[in-house]
Coordinates of C-alpha atoms and ligand atoms in Angstrom, one line a residue:
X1 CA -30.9 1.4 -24.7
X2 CA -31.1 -0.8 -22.1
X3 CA -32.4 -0.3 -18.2
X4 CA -30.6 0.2 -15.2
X5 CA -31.4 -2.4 -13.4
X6 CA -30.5 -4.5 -16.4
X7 CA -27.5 -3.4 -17.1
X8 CA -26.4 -4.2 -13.9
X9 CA -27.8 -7.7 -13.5
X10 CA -25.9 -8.3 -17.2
X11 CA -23.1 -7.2 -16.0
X12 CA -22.8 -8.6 -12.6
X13 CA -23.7 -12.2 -14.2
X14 CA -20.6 -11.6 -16.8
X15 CA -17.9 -11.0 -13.9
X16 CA -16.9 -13.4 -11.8
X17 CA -14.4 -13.5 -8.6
X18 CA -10.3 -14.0 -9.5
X19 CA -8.7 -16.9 -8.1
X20 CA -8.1 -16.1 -4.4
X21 CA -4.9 -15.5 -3.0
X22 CA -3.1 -15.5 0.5
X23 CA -2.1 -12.5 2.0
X24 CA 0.1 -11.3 5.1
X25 CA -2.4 -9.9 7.7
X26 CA -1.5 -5.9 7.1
X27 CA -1.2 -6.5 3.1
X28 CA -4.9 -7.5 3.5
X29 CA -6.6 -4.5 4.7
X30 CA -9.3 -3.9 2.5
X31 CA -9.6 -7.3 0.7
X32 CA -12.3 -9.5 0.9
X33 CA -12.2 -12.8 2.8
X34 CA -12.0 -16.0 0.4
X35 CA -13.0 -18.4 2.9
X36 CA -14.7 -18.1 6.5
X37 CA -12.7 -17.6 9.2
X38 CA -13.6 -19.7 12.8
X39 CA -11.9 -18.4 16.2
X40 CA -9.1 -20.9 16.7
X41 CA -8.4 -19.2 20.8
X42 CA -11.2 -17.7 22.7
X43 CA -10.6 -14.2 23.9
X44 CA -9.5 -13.8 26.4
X45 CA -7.6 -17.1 25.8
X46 CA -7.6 -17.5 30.1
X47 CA -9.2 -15.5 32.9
X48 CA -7.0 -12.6 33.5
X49 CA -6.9 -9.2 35.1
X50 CA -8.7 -6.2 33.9
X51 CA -6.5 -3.6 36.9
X52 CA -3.5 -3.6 38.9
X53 CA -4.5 -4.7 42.0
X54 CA -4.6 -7.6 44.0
X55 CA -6.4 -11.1 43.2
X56 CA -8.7 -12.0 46.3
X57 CA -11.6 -14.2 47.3
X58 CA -14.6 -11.7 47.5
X59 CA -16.0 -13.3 50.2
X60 CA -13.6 -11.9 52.8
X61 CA -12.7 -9.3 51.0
X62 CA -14.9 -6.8 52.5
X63 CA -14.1 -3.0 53.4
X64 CA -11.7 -3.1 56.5
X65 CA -10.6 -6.8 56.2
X66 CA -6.9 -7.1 56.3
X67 CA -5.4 -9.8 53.9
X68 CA -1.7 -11.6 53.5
X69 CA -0.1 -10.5 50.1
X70 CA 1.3 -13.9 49.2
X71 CA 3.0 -13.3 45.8
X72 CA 3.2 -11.1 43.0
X73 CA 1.6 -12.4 39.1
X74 CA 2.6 -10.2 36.5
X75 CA 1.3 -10.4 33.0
X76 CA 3.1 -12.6 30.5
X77 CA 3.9 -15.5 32.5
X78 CA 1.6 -17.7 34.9
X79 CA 3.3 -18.5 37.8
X80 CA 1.1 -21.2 39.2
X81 CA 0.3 -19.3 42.3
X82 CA -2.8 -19.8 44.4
X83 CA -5.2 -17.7 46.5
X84 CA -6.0 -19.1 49.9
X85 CA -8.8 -17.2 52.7
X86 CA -6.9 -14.6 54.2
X87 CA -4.5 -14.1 51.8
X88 CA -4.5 -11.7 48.2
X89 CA -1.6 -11.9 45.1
X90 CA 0.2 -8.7 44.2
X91 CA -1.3 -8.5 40.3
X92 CA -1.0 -6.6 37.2
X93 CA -3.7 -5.8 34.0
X94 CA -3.7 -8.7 31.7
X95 CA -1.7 -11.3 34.1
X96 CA -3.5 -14.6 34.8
X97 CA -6.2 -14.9 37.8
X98 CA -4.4 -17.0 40.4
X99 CA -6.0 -20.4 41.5
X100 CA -8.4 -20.0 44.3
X101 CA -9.0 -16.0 43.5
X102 CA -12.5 -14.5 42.0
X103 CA -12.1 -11.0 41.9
X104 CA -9.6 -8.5 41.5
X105 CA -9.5 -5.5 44.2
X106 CA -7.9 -2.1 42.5
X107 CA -5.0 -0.9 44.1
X108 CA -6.6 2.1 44.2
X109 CA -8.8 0.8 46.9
X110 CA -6.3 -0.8 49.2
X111 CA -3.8 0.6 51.7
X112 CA -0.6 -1.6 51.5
X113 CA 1.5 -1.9 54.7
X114 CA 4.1 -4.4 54.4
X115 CA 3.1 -7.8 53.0
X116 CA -0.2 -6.4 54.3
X117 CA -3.5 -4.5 52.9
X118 CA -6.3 -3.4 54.2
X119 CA -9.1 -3.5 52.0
X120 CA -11.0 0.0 51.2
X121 CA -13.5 -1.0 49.1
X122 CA -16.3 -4.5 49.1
X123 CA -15.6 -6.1 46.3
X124 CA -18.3 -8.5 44.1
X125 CA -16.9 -11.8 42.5
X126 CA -15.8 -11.5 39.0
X127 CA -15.0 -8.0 39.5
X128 CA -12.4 -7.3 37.3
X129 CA -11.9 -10.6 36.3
X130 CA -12.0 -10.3 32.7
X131 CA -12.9 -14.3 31.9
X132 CA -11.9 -16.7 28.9
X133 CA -14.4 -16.3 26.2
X134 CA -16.3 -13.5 27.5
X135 CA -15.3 -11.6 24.2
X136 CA -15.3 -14.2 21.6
X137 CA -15.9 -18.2 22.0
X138 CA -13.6 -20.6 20.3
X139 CA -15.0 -21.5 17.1
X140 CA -17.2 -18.5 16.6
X141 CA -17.3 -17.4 13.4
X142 CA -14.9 -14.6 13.4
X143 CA -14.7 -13.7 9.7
X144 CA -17.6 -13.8 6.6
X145 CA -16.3 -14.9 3.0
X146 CA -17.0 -11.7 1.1
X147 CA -16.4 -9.8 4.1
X148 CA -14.3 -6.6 3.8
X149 CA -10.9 -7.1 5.8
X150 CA -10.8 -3.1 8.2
X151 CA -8.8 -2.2 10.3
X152 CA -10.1 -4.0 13.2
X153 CA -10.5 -7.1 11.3
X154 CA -6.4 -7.1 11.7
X155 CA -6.8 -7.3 15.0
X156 CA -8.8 -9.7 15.6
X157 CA -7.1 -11.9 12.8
X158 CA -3.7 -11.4 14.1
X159 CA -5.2 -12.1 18.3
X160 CA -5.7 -15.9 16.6
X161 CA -2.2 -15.9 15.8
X162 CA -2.5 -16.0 11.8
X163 CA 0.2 -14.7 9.8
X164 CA -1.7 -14.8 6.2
X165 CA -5.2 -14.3 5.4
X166 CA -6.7 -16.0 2.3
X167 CA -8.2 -13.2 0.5
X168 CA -10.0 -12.7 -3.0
X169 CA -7.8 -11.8 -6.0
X170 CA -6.0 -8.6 -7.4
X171 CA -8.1 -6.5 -9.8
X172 CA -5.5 -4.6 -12.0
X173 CA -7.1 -2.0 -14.0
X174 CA -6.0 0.4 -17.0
X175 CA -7.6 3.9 -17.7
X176 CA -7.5 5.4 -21.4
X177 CA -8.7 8.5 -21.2
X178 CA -9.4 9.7 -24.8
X179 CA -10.5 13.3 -26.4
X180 CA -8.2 15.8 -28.6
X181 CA -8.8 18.4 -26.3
X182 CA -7.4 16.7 -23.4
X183 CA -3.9 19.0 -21.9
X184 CA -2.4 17.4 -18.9
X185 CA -2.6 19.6 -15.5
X186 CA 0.6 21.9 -15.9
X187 CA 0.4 22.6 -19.3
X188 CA -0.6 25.3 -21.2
X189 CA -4.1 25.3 -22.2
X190 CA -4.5 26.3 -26.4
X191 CA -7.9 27.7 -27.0
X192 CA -10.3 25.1 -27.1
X193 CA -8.7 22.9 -25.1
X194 CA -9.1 21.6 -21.2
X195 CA -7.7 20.4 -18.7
X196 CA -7.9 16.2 -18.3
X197 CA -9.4 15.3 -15.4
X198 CA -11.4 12.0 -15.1
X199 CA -8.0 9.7 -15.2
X200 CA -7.5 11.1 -11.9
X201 CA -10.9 10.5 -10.1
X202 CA -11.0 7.3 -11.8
X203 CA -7.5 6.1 -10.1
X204 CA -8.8 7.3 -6.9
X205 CA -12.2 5.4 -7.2
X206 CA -10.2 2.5 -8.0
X207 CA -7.9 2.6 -5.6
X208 CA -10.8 3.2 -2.9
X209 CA -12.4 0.1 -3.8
X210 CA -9.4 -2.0 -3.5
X211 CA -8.5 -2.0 -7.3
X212 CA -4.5 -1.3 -8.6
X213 CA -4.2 1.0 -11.1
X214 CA -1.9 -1.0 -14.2
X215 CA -1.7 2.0 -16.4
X216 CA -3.5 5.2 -16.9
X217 CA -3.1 6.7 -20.7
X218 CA -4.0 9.5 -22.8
X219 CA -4.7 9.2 -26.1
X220 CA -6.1 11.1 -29.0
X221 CA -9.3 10.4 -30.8
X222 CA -7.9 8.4 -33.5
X223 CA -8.7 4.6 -34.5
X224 CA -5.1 3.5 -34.9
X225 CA -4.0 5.3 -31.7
X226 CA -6.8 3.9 -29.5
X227 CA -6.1 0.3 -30.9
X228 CA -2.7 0.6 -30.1
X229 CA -3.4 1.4 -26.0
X230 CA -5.8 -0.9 -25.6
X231 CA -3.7 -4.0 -26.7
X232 CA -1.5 -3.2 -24.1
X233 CA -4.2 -2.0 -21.9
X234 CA -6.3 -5.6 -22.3
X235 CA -3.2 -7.5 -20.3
X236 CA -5.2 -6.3 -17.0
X237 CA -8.0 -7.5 -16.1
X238 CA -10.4 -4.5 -16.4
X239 CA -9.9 -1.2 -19.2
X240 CA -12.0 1.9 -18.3
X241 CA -11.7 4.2 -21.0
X242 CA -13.5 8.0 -20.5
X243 CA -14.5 9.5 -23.4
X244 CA -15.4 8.6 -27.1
X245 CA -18.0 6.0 -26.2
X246 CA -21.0 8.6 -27.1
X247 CA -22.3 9.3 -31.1
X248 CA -20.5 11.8 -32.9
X249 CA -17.6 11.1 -35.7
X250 CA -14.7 11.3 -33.2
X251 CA -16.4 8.4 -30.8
X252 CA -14.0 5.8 -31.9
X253 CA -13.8 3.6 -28.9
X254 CA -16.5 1.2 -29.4
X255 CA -15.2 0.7 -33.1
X256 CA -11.6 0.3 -32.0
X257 CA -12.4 -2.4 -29.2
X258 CA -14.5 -4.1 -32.2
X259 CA -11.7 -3.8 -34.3
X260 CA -9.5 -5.7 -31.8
X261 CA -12.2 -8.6 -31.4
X262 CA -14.0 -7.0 -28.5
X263 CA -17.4 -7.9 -27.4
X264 CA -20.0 -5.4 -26.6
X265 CA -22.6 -6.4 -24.5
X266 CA -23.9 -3.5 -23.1
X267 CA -23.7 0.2 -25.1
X268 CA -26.5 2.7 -23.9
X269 CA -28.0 2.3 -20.2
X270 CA -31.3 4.3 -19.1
X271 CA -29.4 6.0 -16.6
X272 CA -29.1 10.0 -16.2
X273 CA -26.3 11.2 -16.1
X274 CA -24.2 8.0 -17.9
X275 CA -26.5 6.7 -21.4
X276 CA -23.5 6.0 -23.3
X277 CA -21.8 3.6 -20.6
X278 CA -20.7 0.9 -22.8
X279 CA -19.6 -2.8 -21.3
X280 CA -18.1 -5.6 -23.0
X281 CA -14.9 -8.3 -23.4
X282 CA -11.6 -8.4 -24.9
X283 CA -9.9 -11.7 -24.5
X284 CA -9.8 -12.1 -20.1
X285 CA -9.8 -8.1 -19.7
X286 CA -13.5 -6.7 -19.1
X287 CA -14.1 -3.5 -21.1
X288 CA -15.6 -0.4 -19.5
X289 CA -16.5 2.9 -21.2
X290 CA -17.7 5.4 -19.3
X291 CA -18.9 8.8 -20.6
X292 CA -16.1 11.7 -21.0
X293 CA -18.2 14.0 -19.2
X294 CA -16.9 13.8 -15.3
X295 CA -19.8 13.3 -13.2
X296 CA -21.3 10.8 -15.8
X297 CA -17.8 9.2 -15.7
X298 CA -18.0 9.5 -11.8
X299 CA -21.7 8.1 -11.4
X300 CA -21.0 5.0 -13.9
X301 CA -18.1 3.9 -12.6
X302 CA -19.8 3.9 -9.1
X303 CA -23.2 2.5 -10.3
X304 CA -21.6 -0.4 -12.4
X305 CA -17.5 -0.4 -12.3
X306 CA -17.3 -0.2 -8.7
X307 CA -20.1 -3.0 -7.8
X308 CA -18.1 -5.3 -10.8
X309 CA -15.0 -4.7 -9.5
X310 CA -15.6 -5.8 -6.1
X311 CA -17.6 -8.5 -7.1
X312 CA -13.7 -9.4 -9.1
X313 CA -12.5 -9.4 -5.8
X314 CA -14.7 -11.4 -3.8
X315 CA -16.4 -9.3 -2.2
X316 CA -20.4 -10.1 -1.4
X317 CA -21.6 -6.4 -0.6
X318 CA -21.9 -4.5 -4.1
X319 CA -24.0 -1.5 -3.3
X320 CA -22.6 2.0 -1.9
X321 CA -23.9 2.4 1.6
X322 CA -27.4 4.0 2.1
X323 CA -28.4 6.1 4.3
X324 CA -31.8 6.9 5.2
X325 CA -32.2 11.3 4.9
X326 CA -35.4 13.9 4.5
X327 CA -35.2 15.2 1.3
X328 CA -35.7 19.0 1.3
X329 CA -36.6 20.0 -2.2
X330 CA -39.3 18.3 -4.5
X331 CA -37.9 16.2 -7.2
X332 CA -39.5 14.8 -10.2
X333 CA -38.5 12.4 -13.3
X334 CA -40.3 12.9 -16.1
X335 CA -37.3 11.4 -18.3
X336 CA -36.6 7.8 -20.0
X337 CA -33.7 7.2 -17.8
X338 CA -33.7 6.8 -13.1
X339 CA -31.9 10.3 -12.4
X340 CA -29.2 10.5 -9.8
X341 CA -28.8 13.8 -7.9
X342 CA -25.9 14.8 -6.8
X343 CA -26.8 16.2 -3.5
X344 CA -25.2 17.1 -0.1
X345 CA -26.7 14.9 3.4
X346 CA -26.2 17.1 6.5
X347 CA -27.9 16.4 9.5
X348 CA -30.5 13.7 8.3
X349 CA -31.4 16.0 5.7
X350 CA -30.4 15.6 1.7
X351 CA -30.2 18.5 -0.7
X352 CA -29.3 18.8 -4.5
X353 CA -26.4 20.9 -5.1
X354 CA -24.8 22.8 -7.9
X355 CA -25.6 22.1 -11.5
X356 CA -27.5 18.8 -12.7
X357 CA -25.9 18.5 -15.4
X358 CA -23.1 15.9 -16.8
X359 CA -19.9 18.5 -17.0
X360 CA -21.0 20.1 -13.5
X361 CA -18.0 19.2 -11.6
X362 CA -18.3 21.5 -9.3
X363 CA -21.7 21.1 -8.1
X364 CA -20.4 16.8 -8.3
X365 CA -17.1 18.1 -5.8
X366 CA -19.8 19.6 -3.6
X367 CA -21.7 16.4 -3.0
X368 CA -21.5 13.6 -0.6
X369 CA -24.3 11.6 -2.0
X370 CA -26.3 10.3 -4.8
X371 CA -30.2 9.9 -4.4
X372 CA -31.9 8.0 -7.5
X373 CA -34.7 9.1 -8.6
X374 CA -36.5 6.3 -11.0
X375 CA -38.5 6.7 -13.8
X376 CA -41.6 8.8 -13.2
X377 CA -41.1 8.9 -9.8
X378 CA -42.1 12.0 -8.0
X379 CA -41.1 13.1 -4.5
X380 CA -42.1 15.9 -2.3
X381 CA -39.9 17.7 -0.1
X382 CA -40.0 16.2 3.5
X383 CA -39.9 12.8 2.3
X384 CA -38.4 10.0 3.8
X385 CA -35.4 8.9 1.6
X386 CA -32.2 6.4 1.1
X387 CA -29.5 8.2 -0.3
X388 CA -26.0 5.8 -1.5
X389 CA -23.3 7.6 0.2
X390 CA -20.2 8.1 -1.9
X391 CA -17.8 9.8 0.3
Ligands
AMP1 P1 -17.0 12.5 -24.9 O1 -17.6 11.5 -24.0 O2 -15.7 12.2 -25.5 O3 -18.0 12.9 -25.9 O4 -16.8 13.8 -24.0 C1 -17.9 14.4 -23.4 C2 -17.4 15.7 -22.6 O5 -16.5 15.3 -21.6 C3 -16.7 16.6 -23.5 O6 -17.0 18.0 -23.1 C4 -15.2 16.4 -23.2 O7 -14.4 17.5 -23.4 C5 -15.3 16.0 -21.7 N1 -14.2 15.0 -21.4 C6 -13.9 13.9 -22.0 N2 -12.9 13.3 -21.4 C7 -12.6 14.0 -20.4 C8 -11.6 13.9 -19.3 N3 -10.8 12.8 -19.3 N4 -11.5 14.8 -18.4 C9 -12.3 15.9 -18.4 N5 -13.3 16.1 -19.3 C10 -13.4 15.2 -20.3
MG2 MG1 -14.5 13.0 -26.9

């Protein structure tokens, strides 16, 4: 049995990122940057109106000073129009500041008569003036390599006027799940036998850290069987199989990947719930096998599938977010393995819930959080923690 902490390290230093590929802007969302990205246009890219109004000098705008409307500059194209004393320009949000003009009177504050208006309001220069570069200056850095494309980043990539984004590569993964008492939801359950469930929260962890689900199998604890799904599993670039990694006679996985030329580098991690977590290489395909019981299968994949995979895709943040909580009950490790709770943050505060044990998947579907507890560590309740957010 190895630690944690090594474990990780092991394999973190085994993956590395696919070759990086380029993306249209909405196809990116969620991928991770492959280069840095510089602004290529300020923003604004020119001074332009924040109101509908009218552009005026602020000097003689004051309230009661009647000015000349002189034109009318609506947004979308620049009419070349200038601003003289006396006078104001008819303009809309988002149209350009007329020559001459530094400040932008709401129409709300005028009374129009004619080509006239009478002013209602002092105005300051630069009101409403929203100028070039105030938001972003040209050649800021706009974009981290490594940095998660959201939603805003789509935004901001497409207000530079790029059509692809150069992103890290695809991670295509397979799931086996394995066990002779596995039924598919829908059918009927023999005595003995349950329902499968860990395919499913597997695709969805996957899928939430950017991953694409190749394949997800059944198959039956038998040698031949298992050999036969993982050759045509191994043509993606990561296999997570649930179930059969452990000890007993019908834990056939580890044999069956040996059997095919696998190499194991890691089989038995100090970590509660997940010892059996096995890690290793067939060929280009990494090998993952996770614990059938569902919240070790749950807390592996999150503690060492999710941070490889995203690592696969470029990413440079590994780690669940933390959050800083007060714990509420008193928790203590007096095991060979760092513990994680399953526990639910509310309000700053962090309690255990449900069952801590491995086939508790209820108490796991009540949780939004893990907090680790390492070896012989002891905490009180009150104590200031960091719990890793999972939800
Ligand atoms: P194993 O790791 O194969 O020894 O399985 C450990 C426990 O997890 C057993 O109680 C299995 O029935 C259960 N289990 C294994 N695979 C799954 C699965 N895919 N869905 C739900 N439970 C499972
Ligand atoms: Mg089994």
């Amino acid at each position: 049995m190895i630690s944690e902490e090594e474990a990780r390290a092991k394999l973190l230093e085994t993956v590395r990122p696919l070759p990086p590929r380029r993306l249209g802007i909405l196809q990116a969302l969620d991928c991770f940057a492959a280069e840095d990205y510089f602004a290529r246009l300020p923003l604004p890219n020119f001074d332009n109106s924040a109101m509908d109004g009218y552009a005026v000098i602020a000097s003689d705008s004051r309230h009661g000073a009647k000015l000349r409307v002189v034109g009318e500059q609506p947004a979308g194209a620049d009419r070349q129009l200038r601003v003289s004393t006396g006078e104001a320009i008819r303009i809309f949000t988002g149209a350009a500041i007329p020559a001459g003009a530094d400040a932008v009177l709401m129409q709300e504050d005028v009374t129009r008569n004619g080509d006239e208006i009478v002013v209602n309001e002092d105005v300051e220069a630069g009101e409403f003036v929203r100028k070039r570069g105030c938001d972003l200056s040209e050649g800021q850095k706009i974009l981290s390599k490594g940095e998660r494309i959201r939603e805003a980043t789509l935004g901001l990539l497409a207000s530079q006027g790029l059509g692809e984004v150069c992103v890290g590569g695809e991670v295509r993964a397979a799931i086996v799940s394995g066990g002779n008492e596995l039924m598919q939801p829908g059918a009927k359950l023999q005595p003995g036998q349950i329902y499968e469930s860990n395919s499913l929260v597997l695709q969805a962890l996957l899928e939430r850290c950017g991953a694409v689900v190749g394949s997800s199998r059944h198959c039956s604890d038998d040698a031949s069987a298992l050999q036969t799904e993982f050759r045509a599993a191994i043509k993606n670039e990561v296999l997570i199989v649930s179930g059969g990694v452990s000890v007993g006679e019908h834990d056939l996985v580890q044999a069956a990947l040996r059997s095919l030329g696998a190499k194991i580098d890691i089989w038995r991690v100090a970590i509660k719930p997940g010892k059996p977590f096995l890690f290793g290489r067939l060929g280009d395909c990494f090998l993952f096998g996770l614990p059938g019981n569902p919240v070790s299968a749950f807390v592996t994949f999150l503690q060492f599938v999710r941070p490889a995979i995203l690592k696969m895709m470029g990413a440079t943040d590994l780690d669940l977010p933390k959050v800083p909580a007060k714990l509420v009950v008193d928790l203590r490790n007096e095991e060979d393995r760092s513990h994680y709770v399953r526990g639910k943050l509310k309000n700053g505060n962090f309690a255990p819930v449900g069952r801590q044990e491995s086939h508790a998947l209820f108490g796991l579907s009540q949780s939004n959080a893990l907090l680790r507890v390492a070896i012989g560590e002891s905490l009180k309740a009150g104590d200031r923690v960091d719990v890793q957010m999972w939800d």
